[in-house]
Coordinates of C-alpha atoms and ligand atoms in Angstrom, one line a residue:
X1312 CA -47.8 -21.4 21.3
X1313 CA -48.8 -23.0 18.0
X1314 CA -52.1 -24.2 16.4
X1315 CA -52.8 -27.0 13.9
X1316 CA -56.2 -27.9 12.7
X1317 CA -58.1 -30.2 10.8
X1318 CA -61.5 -31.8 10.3
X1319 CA -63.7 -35.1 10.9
X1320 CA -67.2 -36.1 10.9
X1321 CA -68.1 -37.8 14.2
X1322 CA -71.7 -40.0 14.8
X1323 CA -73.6 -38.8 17.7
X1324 CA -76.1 -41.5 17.7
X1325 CA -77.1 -41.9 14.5
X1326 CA -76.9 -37.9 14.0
X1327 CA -73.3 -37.5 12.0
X1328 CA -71.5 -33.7 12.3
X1329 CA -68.4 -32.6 11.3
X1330 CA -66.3 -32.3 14.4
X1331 CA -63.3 -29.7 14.2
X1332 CA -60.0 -31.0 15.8
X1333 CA -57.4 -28.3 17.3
X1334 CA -54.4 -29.0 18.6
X1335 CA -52.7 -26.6 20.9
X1336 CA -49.5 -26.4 22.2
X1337 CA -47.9 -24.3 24.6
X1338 CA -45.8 -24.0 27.5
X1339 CA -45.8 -25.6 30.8
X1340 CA -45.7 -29.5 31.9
X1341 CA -45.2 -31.4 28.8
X1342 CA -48.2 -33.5 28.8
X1343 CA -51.4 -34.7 26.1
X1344 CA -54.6 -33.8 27.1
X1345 CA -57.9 -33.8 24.9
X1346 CA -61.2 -31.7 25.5
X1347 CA -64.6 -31.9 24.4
X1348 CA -66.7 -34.4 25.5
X1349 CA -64.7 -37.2 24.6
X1350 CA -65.6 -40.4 26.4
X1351 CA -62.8 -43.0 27.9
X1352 CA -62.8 -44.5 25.3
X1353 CA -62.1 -41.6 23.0
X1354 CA -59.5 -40.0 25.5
X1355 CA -57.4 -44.2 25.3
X1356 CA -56.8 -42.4 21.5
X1357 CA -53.8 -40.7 23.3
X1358 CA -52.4 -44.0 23.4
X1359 CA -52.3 -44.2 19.8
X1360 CA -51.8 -41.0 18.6
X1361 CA -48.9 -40.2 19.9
X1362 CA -46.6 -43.6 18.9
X1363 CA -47.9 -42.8 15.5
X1364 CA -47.0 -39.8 15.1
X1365 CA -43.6 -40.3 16.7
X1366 CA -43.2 -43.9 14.5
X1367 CA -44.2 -42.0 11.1
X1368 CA -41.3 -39.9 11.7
X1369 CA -42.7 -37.0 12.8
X1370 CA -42.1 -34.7 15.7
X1371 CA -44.5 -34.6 18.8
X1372 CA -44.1 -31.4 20.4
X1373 CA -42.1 -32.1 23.9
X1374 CA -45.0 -29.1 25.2
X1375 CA -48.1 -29.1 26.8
X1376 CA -50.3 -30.3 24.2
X1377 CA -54.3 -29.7 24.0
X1378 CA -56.5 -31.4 21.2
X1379 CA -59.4 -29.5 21.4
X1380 CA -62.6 -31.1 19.5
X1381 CA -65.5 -28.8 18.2
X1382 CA -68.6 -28.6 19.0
X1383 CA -68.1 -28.6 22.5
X1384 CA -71.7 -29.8 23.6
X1385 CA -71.7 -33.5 21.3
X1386 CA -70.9 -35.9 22.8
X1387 CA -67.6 -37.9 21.0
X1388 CA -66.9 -41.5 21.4
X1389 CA -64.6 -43.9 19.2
X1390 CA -61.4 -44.2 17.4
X1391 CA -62.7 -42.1 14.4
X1392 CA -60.8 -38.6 15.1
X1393 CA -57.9 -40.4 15.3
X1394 CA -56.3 -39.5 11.7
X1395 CA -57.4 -35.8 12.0
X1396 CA -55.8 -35.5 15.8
X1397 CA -52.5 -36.9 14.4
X1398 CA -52.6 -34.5 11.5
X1399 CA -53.8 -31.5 13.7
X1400 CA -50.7 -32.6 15.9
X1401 CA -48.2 -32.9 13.1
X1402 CA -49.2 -29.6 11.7
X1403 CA -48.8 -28.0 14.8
X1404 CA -45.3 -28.0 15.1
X1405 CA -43.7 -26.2 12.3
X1406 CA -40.5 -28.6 12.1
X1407 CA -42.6 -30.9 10.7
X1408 CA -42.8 -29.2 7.4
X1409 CA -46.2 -30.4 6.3
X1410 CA -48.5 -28.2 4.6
X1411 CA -51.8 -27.2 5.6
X1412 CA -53.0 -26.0 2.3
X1413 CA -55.5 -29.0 1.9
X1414 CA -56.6 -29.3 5.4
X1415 CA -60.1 -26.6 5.6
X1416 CA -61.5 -28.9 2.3
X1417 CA -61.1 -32.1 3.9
X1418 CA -62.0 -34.7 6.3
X1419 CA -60.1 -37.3 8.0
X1420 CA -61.8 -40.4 9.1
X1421 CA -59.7 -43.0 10.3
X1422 CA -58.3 -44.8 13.9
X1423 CA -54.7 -45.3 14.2
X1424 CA -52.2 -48.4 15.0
X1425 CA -49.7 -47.5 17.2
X1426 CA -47.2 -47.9 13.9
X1427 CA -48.9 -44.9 12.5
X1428 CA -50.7 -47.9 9.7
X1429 CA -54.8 -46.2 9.2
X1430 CA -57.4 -49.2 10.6
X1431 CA -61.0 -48.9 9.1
X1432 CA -63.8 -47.3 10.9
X1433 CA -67.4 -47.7 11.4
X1434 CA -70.0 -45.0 10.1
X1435 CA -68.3 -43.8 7.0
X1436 CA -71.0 -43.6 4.5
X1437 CA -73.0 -41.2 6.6
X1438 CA -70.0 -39.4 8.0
X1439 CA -69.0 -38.5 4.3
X1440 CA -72.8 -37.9 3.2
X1441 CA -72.5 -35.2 6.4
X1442 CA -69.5 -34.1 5.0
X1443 CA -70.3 -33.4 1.5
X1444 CA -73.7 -31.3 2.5
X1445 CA -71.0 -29.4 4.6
X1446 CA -69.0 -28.5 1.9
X1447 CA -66.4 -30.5 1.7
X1448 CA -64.4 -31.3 -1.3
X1449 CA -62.4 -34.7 -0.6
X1450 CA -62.1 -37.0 2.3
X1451 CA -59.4 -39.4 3.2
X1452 CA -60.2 -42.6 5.0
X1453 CA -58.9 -46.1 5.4
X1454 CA -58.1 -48.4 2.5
X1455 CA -60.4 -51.4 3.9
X1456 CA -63.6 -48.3 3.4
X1457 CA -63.0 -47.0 0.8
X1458 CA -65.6 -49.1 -1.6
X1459 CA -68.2 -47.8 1.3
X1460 CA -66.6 -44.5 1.1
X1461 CA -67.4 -44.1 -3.1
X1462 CA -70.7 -44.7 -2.4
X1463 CA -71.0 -40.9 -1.6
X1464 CA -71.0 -39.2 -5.0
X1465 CA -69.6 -35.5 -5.5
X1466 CA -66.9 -35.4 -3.0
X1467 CA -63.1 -37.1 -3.7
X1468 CA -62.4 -40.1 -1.8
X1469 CA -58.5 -40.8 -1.0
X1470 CA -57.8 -44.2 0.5
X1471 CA -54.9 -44.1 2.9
X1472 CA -52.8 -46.6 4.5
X1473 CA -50.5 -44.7 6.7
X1474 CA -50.2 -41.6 8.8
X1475 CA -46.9 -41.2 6.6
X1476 CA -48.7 -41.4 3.2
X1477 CA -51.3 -38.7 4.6
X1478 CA -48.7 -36.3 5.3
X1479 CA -46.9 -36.6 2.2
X1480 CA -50.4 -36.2 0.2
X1481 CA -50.7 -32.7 2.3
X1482 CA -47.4 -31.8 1.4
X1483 CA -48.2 -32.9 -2.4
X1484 CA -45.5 -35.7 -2.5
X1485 CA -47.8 -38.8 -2.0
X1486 CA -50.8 -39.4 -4.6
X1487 CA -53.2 -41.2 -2.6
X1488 CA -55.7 -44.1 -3.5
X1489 CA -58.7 -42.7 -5.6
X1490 CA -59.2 -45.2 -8.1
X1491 CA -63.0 -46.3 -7.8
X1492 CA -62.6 -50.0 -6.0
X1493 CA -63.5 -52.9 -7.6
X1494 CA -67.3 -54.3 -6.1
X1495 CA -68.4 -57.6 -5.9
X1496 CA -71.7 -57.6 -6.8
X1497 CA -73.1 -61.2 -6.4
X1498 CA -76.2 -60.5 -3.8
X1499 CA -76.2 -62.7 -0.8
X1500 CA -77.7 -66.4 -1.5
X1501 CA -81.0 -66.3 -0.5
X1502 CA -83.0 -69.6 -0.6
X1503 CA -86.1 -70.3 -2.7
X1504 CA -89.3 -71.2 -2.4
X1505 CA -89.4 -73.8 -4.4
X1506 CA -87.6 -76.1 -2.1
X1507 CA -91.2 -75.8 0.1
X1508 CA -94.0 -78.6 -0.1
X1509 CA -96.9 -78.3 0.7
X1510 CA -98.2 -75.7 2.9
X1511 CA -100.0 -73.8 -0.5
X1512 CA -102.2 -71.6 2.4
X1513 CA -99.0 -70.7 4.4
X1514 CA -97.0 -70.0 1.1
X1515 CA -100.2 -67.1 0.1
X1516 CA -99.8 -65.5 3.1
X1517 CA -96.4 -65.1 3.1
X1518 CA -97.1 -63.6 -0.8
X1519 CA -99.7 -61.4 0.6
X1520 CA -97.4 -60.3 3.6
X1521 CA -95.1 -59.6 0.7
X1522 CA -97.5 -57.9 -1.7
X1523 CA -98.7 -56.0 1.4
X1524 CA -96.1 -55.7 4.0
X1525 CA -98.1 -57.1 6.8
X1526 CA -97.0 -58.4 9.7
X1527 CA -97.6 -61.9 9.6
X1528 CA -97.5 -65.1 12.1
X1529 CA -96.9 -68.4 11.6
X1530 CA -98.1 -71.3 13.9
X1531 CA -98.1 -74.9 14.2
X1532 CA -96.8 -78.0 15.2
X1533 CA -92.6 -78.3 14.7
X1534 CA -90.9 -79.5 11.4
X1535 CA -93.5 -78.3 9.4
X1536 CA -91.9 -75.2 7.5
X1537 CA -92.3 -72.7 9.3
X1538 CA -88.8 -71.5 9.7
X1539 CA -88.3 -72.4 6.3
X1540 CA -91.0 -70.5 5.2
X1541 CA -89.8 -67.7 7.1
X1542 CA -86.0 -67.7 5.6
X1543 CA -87.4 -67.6 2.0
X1544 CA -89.7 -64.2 2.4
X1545 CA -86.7 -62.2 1.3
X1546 CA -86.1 -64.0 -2.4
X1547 CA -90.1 -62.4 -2.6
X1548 CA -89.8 -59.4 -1.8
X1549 CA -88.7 -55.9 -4.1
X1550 CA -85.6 -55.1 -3.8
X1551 CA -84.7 -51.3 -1.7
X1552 CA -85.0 -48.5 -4.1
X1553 CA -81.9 -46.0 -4.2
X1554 CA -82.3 -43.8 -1.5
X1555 CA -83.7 -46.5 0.9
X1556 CA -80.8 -48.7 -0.1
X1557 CA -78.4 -45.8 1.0
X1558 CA -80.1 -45.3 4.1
X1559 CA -80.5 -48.9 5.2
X1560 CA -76.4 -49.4 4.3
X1561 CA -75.5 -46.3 6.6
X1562 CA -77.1 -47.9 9.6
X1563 CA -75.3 -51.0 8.7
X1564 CA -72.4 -48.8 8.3
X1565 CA -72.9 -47.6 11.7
X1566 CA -73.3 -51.1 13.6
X1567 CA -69.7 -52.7 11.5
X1568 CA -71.7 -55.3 10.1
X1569 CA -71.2 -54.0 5.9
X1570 CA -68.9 -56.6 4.0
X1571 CA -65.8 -54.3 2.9
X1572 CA -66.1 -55.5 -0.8
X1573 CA -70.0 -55.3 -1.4
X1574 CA -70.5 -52.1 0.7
X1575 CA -74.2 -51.2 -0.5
X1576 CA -77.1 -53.1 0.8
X1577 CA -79.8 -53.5 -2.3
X1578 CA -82.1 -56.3 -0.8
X1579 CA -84.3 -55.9 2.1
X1580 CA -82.1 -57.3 5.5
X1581 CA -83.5 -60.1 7.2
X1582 CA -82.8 -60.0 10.7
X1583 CA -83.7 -63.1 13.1
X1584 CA -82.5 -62.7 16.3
X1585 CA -82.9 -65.8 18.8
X1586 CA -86.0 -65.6 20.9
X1587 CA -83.3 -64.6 24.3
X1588 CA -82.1 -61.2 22.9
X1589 CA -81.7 -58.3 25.1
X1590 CA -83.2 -55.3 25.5
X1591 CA -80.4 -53.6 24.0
X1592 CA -79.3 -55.7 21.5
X1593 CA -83.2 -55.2 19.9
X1594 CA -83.4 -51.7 20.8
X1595 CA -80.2 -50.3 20.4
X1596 CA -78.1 -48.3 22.4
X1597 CA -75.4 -48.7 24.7
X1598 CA -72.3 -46.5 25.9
X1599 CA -70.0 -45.0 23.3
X1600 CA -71.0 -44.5 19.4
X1601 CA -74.4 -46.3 19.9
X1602 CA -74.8 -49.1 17.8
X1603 CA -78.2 -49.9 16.0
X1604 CA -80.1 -52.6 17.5
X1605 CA -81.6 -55.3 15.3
X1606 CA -84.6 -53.6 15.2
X1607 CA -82.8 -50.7 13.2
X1608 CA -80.6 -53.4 11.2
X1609 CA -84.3 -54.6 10.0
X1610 CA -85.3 -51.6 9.0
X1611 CA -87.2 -51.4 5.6
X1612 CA -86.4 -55.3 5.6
X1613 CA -87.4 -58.3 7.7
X1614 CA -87.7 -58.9 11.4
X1615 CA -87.8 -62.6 11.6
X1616 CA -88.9 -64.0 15.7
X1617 CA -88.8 -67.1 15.9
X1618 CA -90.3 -68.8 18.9
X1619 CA -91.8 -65.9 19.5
X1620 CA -93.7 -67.3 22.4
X1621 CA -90.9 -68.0 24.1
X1622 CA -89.7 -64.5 24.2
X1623 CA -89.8 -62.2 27.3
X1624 CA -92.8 -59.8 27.9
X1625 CA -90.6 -56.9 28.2
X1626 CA -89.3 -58.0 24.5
X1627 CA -92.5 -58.2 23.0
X1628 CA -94.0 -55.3 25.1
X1629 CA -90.8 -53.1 23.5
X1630 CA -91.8 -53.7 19.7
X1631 CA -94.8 -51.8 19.9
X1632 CA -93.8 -48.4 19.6
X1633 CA -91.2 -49.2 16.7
X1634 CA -94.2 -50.7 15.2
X1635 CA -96.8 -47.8 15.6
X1636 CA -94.0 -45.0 15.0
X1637 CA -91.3 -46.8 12.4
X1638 CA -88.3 -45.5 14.7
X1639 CA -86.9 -46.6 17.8
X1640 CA -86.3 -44.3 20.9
X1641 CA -83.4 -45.4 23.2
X1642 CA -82.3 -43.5 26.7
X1643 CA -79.1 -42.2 26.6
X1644 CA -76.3 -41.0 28.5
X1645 CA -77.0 -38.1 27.3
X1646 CA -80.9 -37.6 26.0
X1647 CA -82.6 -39.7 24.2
X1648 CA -81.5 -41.1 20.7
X1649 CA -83.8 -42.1 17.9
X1650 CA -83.6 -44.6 15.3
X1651 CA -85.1 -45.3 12.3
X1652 CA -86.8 -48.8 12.6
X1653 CA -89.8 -49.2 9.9
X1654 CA -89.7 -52.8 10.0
X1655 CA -91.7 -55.9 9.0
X1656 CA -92.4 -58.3 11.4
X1657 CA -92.5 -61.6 11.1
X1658 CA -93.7 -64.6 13.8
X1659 CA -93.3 -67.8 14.3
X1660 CA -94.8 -69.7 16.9
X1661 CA -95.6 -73.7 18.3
X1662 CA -99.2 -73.4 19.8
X1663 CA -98.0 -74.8 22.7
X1664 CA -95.0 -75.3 25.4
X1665 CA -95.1 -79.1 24.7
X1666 CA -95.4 -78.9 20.6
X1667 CA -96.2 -82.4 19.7
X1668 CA -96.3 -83.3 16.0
X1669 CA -100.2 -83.7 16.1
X1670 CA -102.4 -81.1 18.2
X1671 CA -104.1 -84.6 19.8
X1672 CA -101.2 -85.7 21.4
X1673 CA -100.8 -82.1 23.6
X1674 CA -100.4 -82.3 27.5
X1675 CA -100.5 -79.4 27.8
X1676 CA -103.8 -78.0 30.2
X1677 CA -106.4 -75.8 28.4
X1678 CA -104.7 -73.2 30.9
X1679 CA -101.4 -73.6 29.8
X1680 CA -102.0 -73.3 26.0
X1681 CA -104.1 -69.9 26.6
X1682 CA -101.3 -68.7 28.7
X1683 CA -98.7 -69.4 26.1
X1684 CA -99.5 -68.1 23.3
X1685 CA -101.8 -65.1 25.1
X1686 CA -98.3 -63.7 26.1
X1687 CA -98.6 -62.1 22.7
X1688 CA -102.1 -60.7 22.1
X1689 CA -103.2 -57.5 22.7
X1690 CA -101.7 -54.1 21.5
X1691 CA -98.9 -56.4 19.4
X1692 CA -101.3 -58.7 18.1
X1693 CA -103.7 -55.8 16.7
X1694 CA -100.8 -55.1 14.5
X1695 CA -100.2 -58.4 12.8
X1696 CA -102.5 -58.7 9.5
X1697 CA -101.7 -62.0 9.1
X1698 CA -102.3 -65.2 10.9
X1699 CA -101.8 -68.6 9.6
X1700 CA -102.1 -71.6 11.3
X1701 CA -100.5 -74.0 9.5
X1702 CA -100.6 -78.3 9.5
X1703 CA -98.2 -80.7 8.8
X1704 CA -98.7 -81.6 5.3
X1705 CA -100.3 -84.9 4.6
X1706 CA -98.2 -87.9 2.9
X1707 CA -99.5 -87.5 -0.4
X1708 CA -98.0 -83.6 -0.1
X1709 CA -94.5 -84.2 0.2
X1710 CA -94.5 -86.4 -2.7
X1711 CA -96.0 -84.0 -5.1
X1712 CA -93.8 -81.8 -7.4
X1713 CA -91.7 -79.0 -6.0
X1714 CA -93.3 -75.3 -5.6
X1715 CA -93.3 -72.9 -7.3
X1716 CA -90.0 -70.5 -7.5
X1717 CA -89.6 -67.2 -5.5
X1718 CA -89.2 -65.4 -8.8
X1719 CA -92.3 -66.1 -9.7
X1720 CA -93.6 -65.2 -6.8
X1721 CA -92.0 -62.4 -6.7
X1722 CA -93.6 -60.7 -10.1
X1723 CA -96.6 -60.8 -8.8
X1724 CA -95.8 -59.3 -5.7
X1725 CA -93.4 -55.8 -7.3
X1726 CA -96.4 -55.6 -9.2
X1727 CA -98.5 -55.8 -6.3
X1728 CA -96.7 -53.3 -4.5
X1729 CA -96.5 -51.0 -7.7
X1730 CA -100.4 -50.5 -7.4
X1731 CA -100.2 -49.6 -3.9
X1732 CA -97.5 -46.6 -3.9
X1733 CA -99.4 -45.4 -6.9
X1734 CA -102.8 -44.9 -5.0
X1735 CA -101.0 -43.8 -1.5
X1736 CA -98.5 -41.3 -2.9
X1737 CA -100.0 -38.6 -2.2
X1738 CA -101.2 -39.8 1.2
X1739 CA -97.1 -40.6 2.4
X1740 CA -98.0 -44.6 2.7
X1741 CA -96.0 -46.7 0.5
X1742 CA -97.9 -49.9 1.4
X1743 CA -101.2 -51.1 2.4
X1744 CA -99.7 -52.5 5.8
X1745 CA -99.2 -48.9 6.5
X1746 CA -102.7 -47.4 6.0
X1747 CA -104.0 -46.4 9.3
X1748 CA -107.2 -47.7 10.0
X1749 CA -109.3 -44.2 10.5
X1750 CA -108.3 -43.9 6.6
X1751 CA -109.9 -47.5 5.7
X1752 CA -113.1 -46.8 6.9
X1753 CA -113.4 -43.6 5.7
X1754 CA -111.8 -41.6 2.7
X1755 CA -111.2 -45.3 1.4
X1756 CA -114.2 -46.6 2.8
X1757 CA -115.3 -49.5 0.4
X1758 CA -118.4 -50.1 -1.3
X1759 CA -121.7 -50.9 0.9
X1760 CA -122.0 -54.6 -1.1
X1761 CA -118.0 -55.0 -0.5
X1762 CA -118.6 -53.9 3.1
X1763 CA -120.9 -56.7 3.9
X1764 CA -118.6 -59.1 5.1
X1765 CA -117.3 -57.4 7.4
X1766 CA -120.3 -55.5 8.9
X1767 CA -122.0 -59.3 9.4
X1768 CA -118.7 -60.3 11.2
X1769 CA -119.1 -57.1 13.6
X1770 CA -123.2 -57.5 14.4
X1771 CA -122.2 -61.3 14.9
X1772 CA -119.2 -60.4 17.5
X1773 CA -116.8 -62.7 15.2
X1774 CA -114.9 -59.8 15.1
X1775 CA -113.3 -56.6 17.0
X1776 CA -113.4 -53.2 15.5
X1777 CA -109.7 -53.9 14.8
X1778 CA -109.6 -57.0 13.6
X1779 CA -112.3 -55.5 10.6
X1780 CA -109.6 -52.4 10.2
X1781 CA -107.1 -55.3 9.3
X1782 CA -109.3 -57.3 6.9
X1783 CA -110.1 -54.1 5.4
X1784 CA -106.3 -53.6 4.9
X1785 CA -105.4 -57.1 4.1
X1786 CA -108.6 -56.7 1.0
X1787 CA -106.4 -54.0 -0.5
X1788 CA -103.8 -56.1 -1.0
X1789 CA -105.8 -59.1 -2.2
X1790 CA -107.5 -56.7 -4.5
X1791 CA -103.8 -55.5 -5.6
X1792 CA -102.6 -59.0 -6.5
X1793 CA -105.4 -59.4 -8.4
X1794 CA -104.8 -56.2 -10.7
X1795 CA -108.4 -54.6 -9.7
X1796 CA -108.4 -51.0 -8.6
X1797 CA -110.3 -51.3 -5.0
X1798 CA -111.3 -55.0 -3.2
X1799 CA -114.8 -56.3 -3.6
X1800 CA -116.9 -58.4 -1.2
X1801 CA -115.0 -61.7 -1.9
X1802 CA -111.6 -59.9 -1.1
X1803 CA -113.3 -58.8 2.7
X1804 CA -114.3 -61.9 3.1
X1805 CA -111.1 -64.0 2.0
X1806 CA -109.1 -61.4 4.2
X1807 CA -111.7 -61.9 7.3
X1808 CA -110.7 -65.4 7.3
X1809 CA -106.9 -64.6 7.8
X1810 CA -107.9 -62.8 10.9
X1811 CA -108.0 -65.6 13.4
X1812 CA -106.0 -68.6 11.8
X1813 CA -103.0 -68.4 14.1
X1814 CA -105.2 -69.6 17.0
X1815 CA -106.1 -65.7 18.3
X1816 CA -109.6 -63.7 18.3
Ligands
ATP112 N1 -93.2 -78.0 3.9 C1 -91.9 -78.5 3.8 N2 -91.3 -78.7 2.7 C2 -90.1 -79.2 2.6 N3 -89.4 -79.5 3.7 C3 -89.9 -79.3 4.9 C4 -91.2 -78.8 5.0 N4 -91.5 -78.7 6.3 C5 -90.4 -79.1 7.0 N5 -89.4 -79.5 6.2 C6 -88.1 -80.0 6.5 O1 -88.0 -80.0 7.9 C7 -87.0 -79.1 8.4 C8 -87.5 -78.3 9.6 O2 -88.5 -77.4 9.2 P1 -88.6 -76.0 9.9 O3 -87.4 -75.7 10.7 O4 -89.0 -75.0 9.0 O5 -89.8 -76.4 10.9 P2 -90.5 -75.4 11.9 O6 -92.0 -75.5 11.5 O7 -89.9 -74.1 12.0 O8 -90.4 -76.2 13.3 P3 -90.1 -75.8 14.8 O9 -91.4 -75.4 15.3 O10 -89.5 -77.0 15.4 O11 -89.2 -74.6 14.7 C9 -86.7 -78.2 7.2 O12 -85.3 -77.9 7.3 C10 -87.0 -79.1 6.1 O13 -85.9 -79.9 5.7
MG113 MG1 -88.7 -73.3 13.5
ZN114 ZN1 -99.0 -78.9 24.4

């Protein structure tokens, strides 16, 4: 009987652990077996393992074989263990001649061809941050991750190509890739504001939604700008400091979707799924490794709906918890998963089924255009700050001068938001959209005279309890865009009015 050993970091949901891999052999009907919780998928890895072990050259013992993968109790899914089964394998038989010296300070990530060639994986920035608080010195994973991979500081990163290469590395014949790879570091294109006309009260919002991180909805007739509008929020928003850029790029990581030569995501994603998406394509989920849902790929960025109206009622009935809780919880297989999912939503909407270019020229029945967009009030409309209803914009409009350019806009809004983690620090919000509404009316209670507003719109019934929680939020931001230190009565009152412009009480 002989043993071989080595390590990996495996993604149980969006949990990562280093997963040991042991390779036994012994006696008895040759055969290949592995143990420990590994899905189908995971156990199809035989299928791979062993041609590239045998095509690297190497021996595979002609025993009973049993890859053994530690802990026990996670569940393991995916090609990742690939790389550290071979090497556990190779090891394993002494004929082989590769040392093991190396092998208890490092992790292999990596899935296999059948030719023994090292194919890139998903998960690798949080596998190797896993891996370094573990204690591991250096990691060796797949040449097309390795600019992902360097993103983890204080552990050695070795870019591999072949099973062959790996095993000469062990045996100290092979110097493996560690060079730091070249990054492209052009951001994506985002497009500007300026290219907008018109539409000034839309374009504030969107600021203030910005400034804020409200929720916001658009509505209004079609080919007015509101999808536009919507594409452009990005170019106004703060870029992702350093640790939420590393945590938004590991879930990105996890769901594939990173480009290989500009690995770290430093702009807010902007995720705008069509209006038919699926449960679990928005949630999350799934068999095997569980991939984010686009509710996770928005988070601490953008979740862009478009047609929202159009969208089911389970849909819209399954943002709310992400939106009170900032995380996703999916059913599993095996328990129930969580996922980060702090997200900013943003809706678009016709006001109708039949969307004419002038409001006059609706068929629709009184009926019908309650019904349509009603499917979205309560619990999810109490979240959304913002509602604009927006008009097509007159002639005389689209033959003015261009708008003004997102970098401008912009300015005002990092400065915006500056103001607002300074007062909320020590509270754990970051932005005013945050602040729950028990905190508005009282530690941050405003001012009697500043009040006002809002009280007269509550005696009056013009406005719900939580509709005056929003425009008391919504002031904070108005007052932060101005540079004053707290909102005064014209604030309330310019943030009442963005209460009910979408169309909604
Ligand atoms: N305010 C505007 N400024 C400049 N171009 C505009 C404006 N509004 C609309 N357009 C032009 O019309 C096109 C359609 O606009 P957009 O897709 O944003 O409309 P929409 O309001 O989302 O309509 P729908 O309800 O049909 O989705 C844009 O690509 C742009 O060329
Ligand atoms: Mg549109
Ligand atoms: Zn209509």
């Amino acid at each position: 009987m002989a043993l071989g050993r080595a390590f990996s970091v495996g993604l149980n949901a969006f949990a990562p652990r280093v997963v040991e891999v042991q390779a036994n052999t012994s006696r008895g009907t040759p055969g290949f077996s592995i143990t420990g919780l590994a899905d189908t998928a995971l156990r199809e890895a035989r299928d791979r393992v062993r041609p590239a072990v045998v095509n690297s050259g190497f021996k595979f013992p002609d025993l009973k074989v049993v890859v053994a993968l530690a802990p026990a109790n996670m569940p393991k899914s995916g090609p990742v263990y690939d790389l550290a089964m071979a090497v556990s394998i190779v090891l394993a038989v002494p004929d082989n001649k590769v040392s093991s010296e190396k092998v208890p300070s490092t992790v292999f990530l990596g899935e296999l061809g059948l030719d023994g060639a090292i194919r890139p994986v998903r998960g690798v920035l949080p596998c190797l941050i896993e891996a370094r608080r573990a204690g591991f010195a250096r990691a060796v994973v797949p040449m097309a991750n390795t600019a992902e991979a360097a993103l983890v500081a204080e552990i050695e990163i070795n870019g591999a190509s072949t099973l062959g290469e790996v095993c000469r590395w062990l045996n100290g014949e092979f110097v493996l890739d560690t060079s730091a790879p070249l990054v492209d570091d052009t951001g994506p294109v985002v497009p500007d504001m300026t290219d907008v006309v018109g539409q000034s009260q839309a374009r504030r919002a969107l600021e203030i939604a910005a400034a804020g991180r409200h929720h916001v909805l658009m509505t209004g007739p079609p080919g007015i700008g509101k999808t536009m509008l919507a594409r452009r929020l990005p170019g106004i928003l703060p870029s992702l400091g350093s640790d939420d850029s590393l945590e938004v790029t590991a879930i990105h990581s996890i769901a594939g979707t990173l480009p290989p030569a500009r690995p770290l995501i430093v702009e807010p994603p902007f995720i705008a799924p069509h209006h038919s998406v699926s449960m679990t394509a928005l949630l999350g989920g799934g068999t095997g490794i569980a991939g984010p849902g686009v509710l996770s790929l928005a988070h601490r960025g953008v979740l862009f709906l478009d047609e929202c109206a159009e969208m089911g009622a389970k849909a819209l009935d399954a943002l709310r918890q992400p939106l009170e809780e900032g995380e996703v919880r999916v059913s599993r297989r095996d328990g129930v998963a969580t996922y980060p999912a702090r997200i900013q939503l943003v809706l678009a909407a016709n006001p109708c089924p039949c969307a004419p270019a002038h409001d006059v020229d609706c068929v629709c029945s009184v009926v019908t255009r309650r019904r349509y967009l009603g499917r979205l009030s309560g619990p999810l409309m109490d979240r959304i700050d913002i509602r604009v209803r927006m008009n097509p914009p007159g002639n005389a409009a689209l033959l003015t001068e261009a708008g003004e350019p997102s970098a401008a806009v912009r300015a005002r809004v990092v400065a915006a938001r500056a103001a607002a983690i300074a007062r909320w620090a020590q509270h754990g919000w970051r932005t005013n959209g945050e602040v729950p509404g028990p905190a508005l009316r009282g530690e941050f209670r405003l001012v009697p005279a500043a009040m006002r507003p809002v009280e007269l719109f509550l005696r009056d019934g013009r406005v719900t309890a939580r509709g005056a929680d929003r425009a008391l939020r919504l002031s904070w931001t108005l007052a932060d865009l101005r540079g004053a230190d707290h909102p005064v009565e014209d604030d309330v009152a310019q943030a009442l009015l963005y209460r009910d412009r979408g169309g909604f009480a």
